[in-house]
Amino acid sequence: MPDQHQYHHPEPPGPPGDNSDPDSDLDIDLQELDPFQSRSLAQRRSADGRPGSHEARSRIPLRNLRLDGLHGLSGRRRGNTQAFSGQGAAADDDRRGLLDDDDGSKTGSAASLGQNGDEAPLLRRRESDQRPQKRRGTLARLGSALRFRSLVATSSHLPTPDGVAEEEPEGEVEHDPQSNRTVAVGQLQASRFPPNAVSNAKYTPWSFLPITLYNEFSFFFNLYFLLVALSQIIRPLRIGYLSTYVAPLAFVLAITLGKEAFDDIARRRRDAEANAESYTVLRFDTSGRSSGGQGKPASGGSNKLRRSRKRQQQNFEENQHLREGRNREHASDSLDDAPSASYQEAVKASRDLKVGDVLKLSKDQRVPADVILLGSFLSQKAIPEEPASDDVVDTDQSEPAPNGLSNPKPGLEGQQTPDGGSGQDTGGAEAFIRTDQLDGETDWKLRLPSSLTQSLDITEYVRLRVTAGKPDKRVNDFTGTVELVPKDRQGYDPYIDKRSIEDRGDEQSSTESQVKKAALNIDNTAWANTVLASSSTVYAVVVYTGSQTRQALSTSPSRSKTGLLEYEINSLTKILCFLTLALSFILVAAEGFEEKDGRKWYVSVMRFLILFSTIVPISLRVNLDLGKSVYAWYIQHDAGIPGTIVRTSTIPEDLGRVEYLLTDKTGTLTQNEMELKKIHVGTVSYANDAMDEVASYIRQAFGQIASSDGAKTALFTPSSAFTSTTNSGTRTRREIGARVRDVVLALALCHNVTPTVEEDHGERTTTYQASSPDEIAIVRWTESVGLRLLHRDRQSIVLQFVDSERIVVRVKILNIFPFTSDSKRMGIIVRFVPDADSSTASDAGEIWFFQKGADTVMTSIVAANDWLDEETANMAREGLRTLVIGRKKLSSQQYEEFSQQYAQASLSLHARDASMAAVVSEHLERGLELLGVTGVEDKLQRDVKPSLELLRNAGVKIWMLTGDKVETARCVAVSAKLVSRGQFIHTIAKMTRKDAALDSFDLLRTKPDACLLIDGDSLALMLAHHRDAFIRTAVRLPAVIACRCSPTQKADVARLIRAYTRKRTCCIGDGGNDVSMIQAADVGVGIVGKEGRQASLAADFSIEQFCYLTKLLVWHGRNSYKRSAKLAQFVIHRGLIISVCQTLYSIASQFEPVALYRDWLLVGYATVYTMAPVFSLTLDRDVDPDLAALYPELYKELALNRSLSYRTFFIWVAVSIYQGCIIQGLSQILVGFDDFSRMVAVSYTVLILNELIMVAAEVTTWHPVMIFSIVGTAAIYFGTIPFLGGYFDLKYIISVAFLWRVLAISAVSLIPPYVVKLLRRKIRPPSYRKVQAL
């Protein structure tokens, strides 16, 4: 096969008599100069059987004539004589013009103008010019004659996507979310996609009023008062002033709508902060360069003048570009050495990111949208740690490029690094991300850019096209492709595999034959709200934004939450309304339904309904809403729970009604910080301070190598002379030392951890990257005891002795068997290098197989022993995550046999994974030497154990929903005391059969005190087929643990509990994967975690630590509920008692619907004269915070609904009826019915005093504000009496007769109810009284 870059010499012209080519090089048809005729001309020739493009190779002089013609038009004409003569430089031009390519399109040559061979027009044919001929007017024809300036057009562009015209403005068409998308990297897109903005707001400016008004009038008493207010428009129904009924309703609505608006504005401000986070974006400039595909579409708008100016500017730029391109064409053998685009870095806010933007991400930076990784390089801060000797690490890690291409890796010779320079490799294409905010899994995920894009220079990114599927909420699944389109100019392209020059059969082969494609999967992605964990710089292209990201699709929309107390009061209001209606009918019926004073009987009923409207107190909503604001203020200013924020102030009472708590694990119960706490080597266990003894054994074992004078180049091997420890000590101690050394060595080698050294402010620090924090914790522990991981790549591992900083171990990695959730173990085969002079490529050295894994699988793999099961059980009871370590020595023959069979199994097309696992099990996983057991602790949040115990004692059933592994969740549940010691844990995992799933619940029905542990697949099966049976059994259990849960499953479980139990559920989490669960709960609590504030922003209450939840519930929640319950009943009592007075007066006035208290007396009673004392009950409390935490049973009794129930409601109704009858009846008897003003003065004064004294009698703990409000309100009332002359007889008020009547009626009204209350408290004291007595 000839070299693909050799020139193709033109064929000699035919003999003079040969007329097979009617279009000779000198016969230029003038019509061919017209670009509007070129296509028809080409079609005409094709129909006549004229020569194809293959024969056009002999027409090089015409090609050069065209190009030189263009150059001449631009003022730099070449010698056309030389071009036609085929001599000198023109001949070289001809050969360069024939540089082999598929489509024959060449930038800066005739072929680049849109057609192949000589049929190409001299003018570039624009898509916008391809219109029917009949549409060309005089102006268009004139433009054709003057179009020579546009001969300097740049390279032709690839076709635009189907259905999108080139002249159509960018983003005018909304992309169909149900279809696949093709993303042009680094360029504007042809379709419009959602903005990349996070929104937790419940309302939009145009939906606020409709939604809030609907929510408000969905409550019966608001609708009732709206009808009462509207009834005053009808003259026969009008009683008093219209403002008497309209103003209170307007005030209530203003307060409620104002609170909702304030809360939503606060959410928008917090969202604005998150959306303003800055990110580095690469801006590509393709002007004067080939964009490699769909060019920049026209900007939006249809202004002809703007497009004309833009076209002129483009023509000028194209002209300028051709002038510059001519010199480059003659200066190099390649027609195109220039990059496809230039780029510069710019800073964009998260909300401004768009599909197609190329992001530059660094360590610990959050991914703002769903992206595809294009390249990953070692960060500038990360310094590769070079081993001491030159041959410690085999640095030749070059791998063949995909599809047989010999593409250079970034940083190699001839290839630029991301920073624009060339030199050594900038790092492997590996990146780790943290996904705990997305799926709750603590393990870091390894992400790799496609090999096609990793080997690509950044300036060539504009040639990439990414095809992705429609938006999907599955966070663990993705399928797509990336393709690299060819450059528009023909020449050497190191990223495109040219076809052989010998096989040129059809010169008209499409551009698609040059397009390189590569598959994309989940390993090439990073979803929004994940965090880049590795010390690397990652370039990624945005493919999904805003509402179409995985995170957003897995999140439930925000909903307006209404407290349970609101619904209960709404039910009581309906009862009061029924009483009002019944009373109105009774009074009209007592009169015989007769017409009176020209009023029909039904008009009288309506007037009575309006008179008794105070039975349904409109001020109830005002008092309750203001009370909620007071509770929120107390919560936010509690010094015991600093940083707590109330984001939804409408449901503080529900904090006191929680019966089910659904909690996340990672970041909520745990800190996600692993630490190796314990190690057992068979006969001895080491923990805490005993780790110093482990370090001493390591110093004895590896210190000899570092201090040996005769073995400067010697390295440690398990069978080397350095294996013996010092002669001091007993034999048992030497054996223990050898076992400790072997365990530490195995732990230092059997992992997937990669060390990186970062330099920050002149200080070098080593950080570790791995897919699991467990492995990082183990490697850090081995460093702490003396054996440091110095270097790790795909081929070797280097260990350093910490004390001497000398390399003591070097191994070549032969095979790695990564950890999976199915295998529950990971293994590695290494070859020990005996001395520093040996190369890792050498076959000399011992071969060892190391493996670590869960005790459930390792028990059958390691050799027989009598201590493994007991020790792993002990560690599990302590809540530690156990790993069993084993090893096995392999001979060269054994390894060769294994390697051959393993390679053969890896080529199997059927059951490949099972075949490979079978080979590993047969050759390696038999009779492993048991080295030891490690116990790793996932650090719990502060005071998690006592907090969970307190909540359980408070009657709260706790469910832990996590995306982590089953073993991890079990260990955390035990260590956090979610599962008590000795409690049975019933595990349901990997359930696939519907009948077996139902049978697995039989045991739980007989053991109601057991704990259920279920994985995500089994949970999905239960929810799909046995939803009722599952929830009926699960809600009775004291604890449920669900593992491997997706965000959607968490939300489904929360909704299922709410729907089935009708109880209040509280969900708490700290990550973006918890947002759906938080929003689905009755009460959502978000923790401000290390990884972000997304859960906090979406929650109703935001706290900083899990332990704050206990005070939030048992203290603030309890107080909020009890205070609101008391406040609601007092307001009902206040409205009911005045309605009873009105009823007695109507009966005494022969059933006339005449008002007893009018205008100001009615309004003042519900506001100025009674509101402050009644509202001061929001400050009352029955116990101190310490007692509430000491006796969580006080919280448990709130579930019995004793504070506000039908029983307590009817007790207050009875008290109201009694007091109303006494006040109005005795007033009419003692004063007389005829003297209306005196009777009103007495009854109204007693009514005010009765309310003030009733408030004082209900207070449990006095607050200065209570005293001030009661005394102040009494002073205000008596101070305004002189201004009430229109209602009272003022002379009578200052008489003794008025005074004794008021005192007598008040005593009869107040003393009997108070005596009954004292007796009830004595006979059946409330719980808080019992606690206070203790």
PDB file of N, CA and C in Angstrom, residues 150 186 215 302 318 362 453 462 484-485 496 626 718 776 819 903 906 927 932 975 1028 1039 1119 1126 1210 1279 1292 1295:
ATOM      1  N   SER A 150     -17.050  37.753  -4.052  1.00  0.00           N
ATOM      2  CA  SER A 150     -17.299  36.601  -3.197  1.00  0.00           C
ATOM      3  C   SER A 150     -16.593  35.358  -3.673  1.00  0.00           C
ATOM      4  N   GLY A 186     -18.758  23.333  20.729  1.00  0.00           N
ATOM      5  CA  GLY A 186     -18.136  24.646  20.685  1.00  0.00           C
ATOM      6  C   GLY A 186     -18.783  25.609  19.731  1.00  0.00           C
ATOM      7  N   ASN A 215     -55.597  28.329  46.338  1.00  0.00           N
ATOM      8  CA  ASN A 215     -55.265  27.634  47.584  1.00  0.00           C
ATOM      9  C   ASN A 215     -56.002  28.232  48.769  1.00  0.00           C
ATOM     10  N   SER A 302     -34.562  39.198  11.289  1.00  0.00           N
ATOM     11  CA  SER A 302     -34.751  39.163   9.844  1.00  0.00           C
ATOM     12  C   SER A 302     -34.435  40.501   9.217  1.00  0.00           C
ATOM     13  N   GLU A 318     -13.408  36.657   3.902  1.00  0.00           N
ATOM     14  CA  GLU A 318     -13.050  35.547   3.034  1.00  0.00           C
ATOM     15  C   GLU A 318     -11.944  35.954   2.063  1.00  0.00           C
ATOM     16  N   SER A 362     -12.093  21.817  37.055  1.00  0.00           N
ATOM     17  CA  SER A 362     -10.941  21.454  37.876  1.00  0.00           C
ATOM     18  C   SER A 362     -11.420  20.748  39.135  1.00  0.00           C
ATOM     19  N   THR A 453     -11.667  11.556  21.344  1.00  0.00           N
ATOM     20  CA  THR A 453     -11.592  12.960  21.753  1.00  0.00           C
ATOM     21  C   THR A 453     -10.393  13.234  22.649  1.00  0.00           C
ATOM     22  N   VAL A 462     -14.076  21.782  17.522  1.00  0.00           N
ATOM     23  CA  VAL A 462     -15.210  22.267  16.720  1.00  0.00           C
ATOM     24  C   VAL A 462     -15.589  21.280  15.634  1.00  0.00           C
ATOM     25  N   LEU A 484     -15.995  12.635  14.513  1.00  0.00           N
ATOM     26  CA  LEU A 484     -15.039  13.661  14.123  1.00  0.00           C
ATOM     27  C   LEU A 484     -15.157  13.852  12.622  1.00  0.00           C
ATOM     28  N   VAL A 485     -15.695  14.991  12.230  1.00  0.00           N
ATOM     29  CA  VAL A 485     -15.888  15.257  10.814  1.00  0.00           C
ATOM     30  C   VAL A 485     -14.580  15.770  10.228  1.00  0.00           C
ATOM     31  N   ILE A 496      -7.845  11.752  10.965  1.00  0.00           N
ATOM     32  CA  ILE A 496      -8.705  11.067  10.006  1.00  0.00           C
ATOM     33  C   ILE A 496      -7.858  10.067   9.226  1.00  0.00           C
ATOM     34  N   LEU A 626     -49.901  34.675  61.556  1.00  0.00           N
ATOM     35  CA  LEU A 626     -48.953  35.467  62.331  1.00  0.00           C
ATOM     36  C   LEU A 626     -48.240  34.598  63.365  1.00  0.00           C
ATOM     37  N   PRO A 718       8.334 -10.984  48.875  1.00  0.00           N
ATOM     38  CA  PRO A 718       7.870 -11.805  49.993  1.00  0.00           C
ATOM     39  C   PRO A 718       8.838 -12.926  50.373  1.00  0.00           C
ATOM     40  N   ILE A 776      -9.096   4.511  49.957  1.00  0.00           N
ATOM     41  CA  ILE A 776      -8.246   5.642  50.331  1.00  0.00           C
ATOM     42  C   ILE A 776      -7.917   5.583  51.819  1.00  0.00           C
ATOM     43  N   PHE A 819     -13.598  -4.394  41.892  1.00  0.00           N
ATOM     44  CA  PHE A 819     -14.731  -4.687  42.777  1.00  0.00           C
ATOM     45  C   PHE A 819     -16.040  -4.420  42.039  1.00  0.00           C
ATOM     46  N   ALA A 903      -7.722 -15.067  28.768  1.00  0.00           N
ATOM     47  CA  ALA A 903      -7.819 -14.335  27.508  1.00  0.00           C
ATOM     48  C   ALA A 903      -8.836 -14.987  26.583  1.00  0.00           C
ATOM     49  N   SER A 906     -12.273 -14.097  27.725  1.00  0.00           N
ATOM     50  CA  SER A 906     -12.624 -12.702  27.461  1.00  0.00           C
ATOM     51  C   SER A 906     -13.094 -12.477  26.034  1.00  0.00           C
ATOM     52  N   GLY A 927      -8.038 -21.863  48.079  1.00  0.00           N
ATOM     53  CA  GLY A 927      -7.028 -22.052  49.102  1.00  0.00           C
ATOM     54  C   GLY A 927      -6.135 -20.852  49.317  1.00  0.00           C
ATOM     55  N   GLY A 932      -5.557 -11.523  57.141  1.00  0.00           N
ATOM     56  CA  GLY A 932      -6.144 -10.764  58.233  1.00  0.00           C
ATOM     57  C   GLY A 932      -7.473 -10.146  57.831  1.00  0.00           C
ATOM     58  N   SER A 975     -23.890   0.835  63.522  1.00  0.00           N
ATOM     59  CA  SER A 975     -23.035   1.782  64.239  1.00  0.00           C
ATOM     60  C   SER A 975     -23.817   3.009  64.710  1.00  0.00           C
ATOM     61  N   ASP A1028     -49.470  -2.709  48.261  1.00  0.00           N
ATOM     62  CA  ASP A1028     -50.271  -2.676  49.489  1.00  0.00           C
ATOM     63  C   ASP A1028     -49.692  -3.609  50.550  1.00  0.00           C
ATOM     64  N   ALA A1039     -37.985  -0.002  62.147  1.00  0.00           N
ATOM     65  CA  ALA A1039     -36.945   0.564  61.285  1.00  0.00           C
ATOM     66  C   ALA A1039     -36.938  -0.182  59.957  1.00  0.00           C
ATOM     67  N   ASN A1119     -43.956  22.752  70.597  1.00  0.00           N
ATOM     68  CA  ASN A1119     -44.501  24.042  71.018  1.00  0.00           C
ATOM     69  C   ASN A1119     -45.382  24.662  69.937  1.00  0.00           C
ATOM     70  N   LYS A1126     -54.112  25.667  70.813  1.00  0.00           N
ATOM     71  CA  LYS A1126     -54.757  26.490  71.826  1.00  0.00           C
ATOM     72  C   LYS A1126     -55.255  27.805  71.230  1.00  0.00           C
ATOM     73  N   PHE A1210     -65.686  20.385  71.032  1.00  0.00           N
ATOM     74  CA  PHE A1210     -67.039  20.470  71.580  1.00  0.00           C
ATOM     75  C   PHE A1210     -67.037  20.923  73.036  1.00  0.00           C
ATOM     76  N   GLY A1279     -59.995  53.027  78.012  1.00  0.00           N
ATOM     77  CA  GLY A1279     -59.617  54.348  77.535  1.00  0.00           C
ATOM     78  C   GLY A1279     -60.419  54.796  76.330  1.00  0.00           C
ATOM     79  N   TYR A1292     -74.354  56.142  82.308  1.00  0.00           N
ATOM     80  CA  TYR A1292     -74.641  54.908  83.033  1.00  0.00           C
ATOM     81  C   TYR A1292     -73.343  54.146  83.352  1.00  0.00           C
ATOM     82  N   SER A1295     -71.599  54.772  86.704  1.00  0.00           N
ATOM     83  CA  SER A1295     -72.423  54.569  87.907  1.00  0.00           C
ATOM     84  C   SER A1295     -72.065  53.262  88.590  1.00  0.00           C
TER      85      SER A1295
END
